[in-house]
Amino acid sequence: MSFVPRGWLPSQRELENKTVMVTGASNGIGRAVALACARAGAEVLLTGRDETALEAVYDSIVSEGGKTPGLIPLDLRVTHDQPYEELAEELLGAGLAIDGLVHNAGVLGERRALSQTSPESWQEVLQVNITATFLLTRALMPLLERAPRASIVLTSSGVGRRGKAYWGAYAVSKFATEGYMQVLADELGSTSLIRVNSLNPGAVNTRMRRAAYPGEPPDTNPAPEALTDRWIYLLSDASASLHGATLNAQG
Ligand SMILES: NC(=O)c1ccc[n+]([C@@H]2O[C@H](COP(=O)([O-])OP(=O)(O)OC[C@H]3O[C@@H](n4cnc5c(N)ncnc54)[C@H](OP(=O)(O)O)[C@@H]3O)[C@@H](O)[C@H]2O)c1
């Protein structure tokens, strides 16, 4: 059963007066979620490493009449905390609050047995998929605290809930994402109004899905645009009671 109430659809003002940061906003699910947030009235902070692709998302939002987004180049392979802290300083200095934080960026890594996974690939996947989530959230905490009731959405996966052969570091990083969500939710539950949930998109027709299943006809799965209501619901005040939940976008 869906966590979004039957018949719920975001209005054009659903995220009005909210600032939402989306990681990996250059492509796939992140791009679609960023565009949907802008259509729901949010000021979107677009982060990613592909600046040309981010600029195209920026242009789409502006040409649709959305609020002028922020464009923040950020490569999540960076392992030290400095760029994350610098970004937070800059946003704090600009007087911003962050009402929504969508940790969406992710890499698949090598699809092979753990014993054959290269240490370099293991480290990159863990870094981008979970360590950067920790570093960015840690740095942005003062901005999230500034919002009346901020919502953090972590992106999980089916293989982060039940391990599967040959999903290697990717699956492990998604288990870590679930663990991170539970620990953070428990901590915040007694100290803060910030809420956090994990969302498994299910199979979605993106570059990552096509790389993971090269033999699958791409249109077997929904386009990211067909699912964005789930993210808007989690970011909106309509889901104010959802905290610490493990959610599925499909099925
Ligand atoms: N598609 C599915 O079926 C599915 C299923 C379950 C979970 N998910 C999860 O959904 C999320 C989005 O995946 P997707 O399917 O939309 O994949 P995608 O189309 O490959 O998009 C991945 C996004 O992450 C960004 N990214 C990758 N490495 C980065 C780095 N080092 N620094 C900053 N950004 C980086 C990419 O940026 P670039 O444009 O620069 O590459 C891109 O914007 C991921 O967390 C994935 O694990 C997807």
GROMACS .gro file of N, CA, C and O in nm, residues 75 96 102 127 132 144 159 202 209 233 237:
model
   44
   75ASP      N    1   3.098   1.752  -0.615
   75ASP     CA    2   3.134   1.613  -0.646
   75ASP      C    3   3.142   1.534  -0.516
   75ASP      O    4   3.228   1.560  -0.432
   96LEU      N    5   1.995   3.153   0.439
   96LEU     CA    6   1.901   3.047   0.397
   96LEU      C    7   1.866   2.951   0.510
   96LEU      O    8   1.945   2.931   0.603
  102VAL      N    9   1.705   1.618  -0.028
  102VAL     CA   10   1.686   1.489  -0.096
  102VAL      C   11   1.824   1.433  -0.132
  102VAL      O   12   1.891   1.484  -0.221
  127GLN      N   13   3.162   0.589  -0.062
  127GLN     CA   14   3.181   0.734  -0.045
  127GLN      C   15   3.060   0.812  -0.099
  127GLN      O   16   3.001   0.893  -0.028
  132ALA      N   17   2.915   1.051   0.183
  132ALA     CA   18   2.881   1.188   0.146
  132ALA      C   19   2.746   1.230   0.206
  132ALA      O   20   2.726   1.347   0.241
  144LEU      N   21   1.912   2.309   0.836
  144LEU     CA   22   1.789   2.229   0.852
  144LEU      C   23   1.717   2.270   0.980
  144LEU      O   24   1.594   2.276   0.985
  159VAL      N   25   1.775  -0.376  -0.285
  159VAL     CA   26   1.891  -0.455  -0.242
  159VAL      C   27   1.956  -0.398  -0.116
  159VAL      O   28   2.053  -0.455  -0.066
  202GLY      N   29   1.213   0.181  -0.630
  202GLY     CA   30   1.171   0.067  -0.715
  202GLY      C   31   1.236   0.082  -0.851
  202GLY      O   32   1.317   0.173  -0.873
  209ARG      N   33   1.942   0.219  -1.403
  209ARG     CA   34   1.865   0.096  -1.424
  209ARG      C   35   1.907   0.028  -1.554
  209ARG      O   36   1.924  -0.094  -1.560
  233TYR      N   37   0.537   1.465  -0.171
  233TYR     CA   38   0.459   1.436  -0.050
  233TYR      C   39   0.550   1.434   0.073
  233TYR      O   40   0.521   1.495   0.176
  237ASP      N   41   0.430   1.954   0.398
  237ASP     CA   42   0.376   1.943   0.534
  237ASP      C   43   0.266   1.836   0.542
  237ASP      O   44   0.228   1.796   0.652
   0.00000   0.00000   0.00000
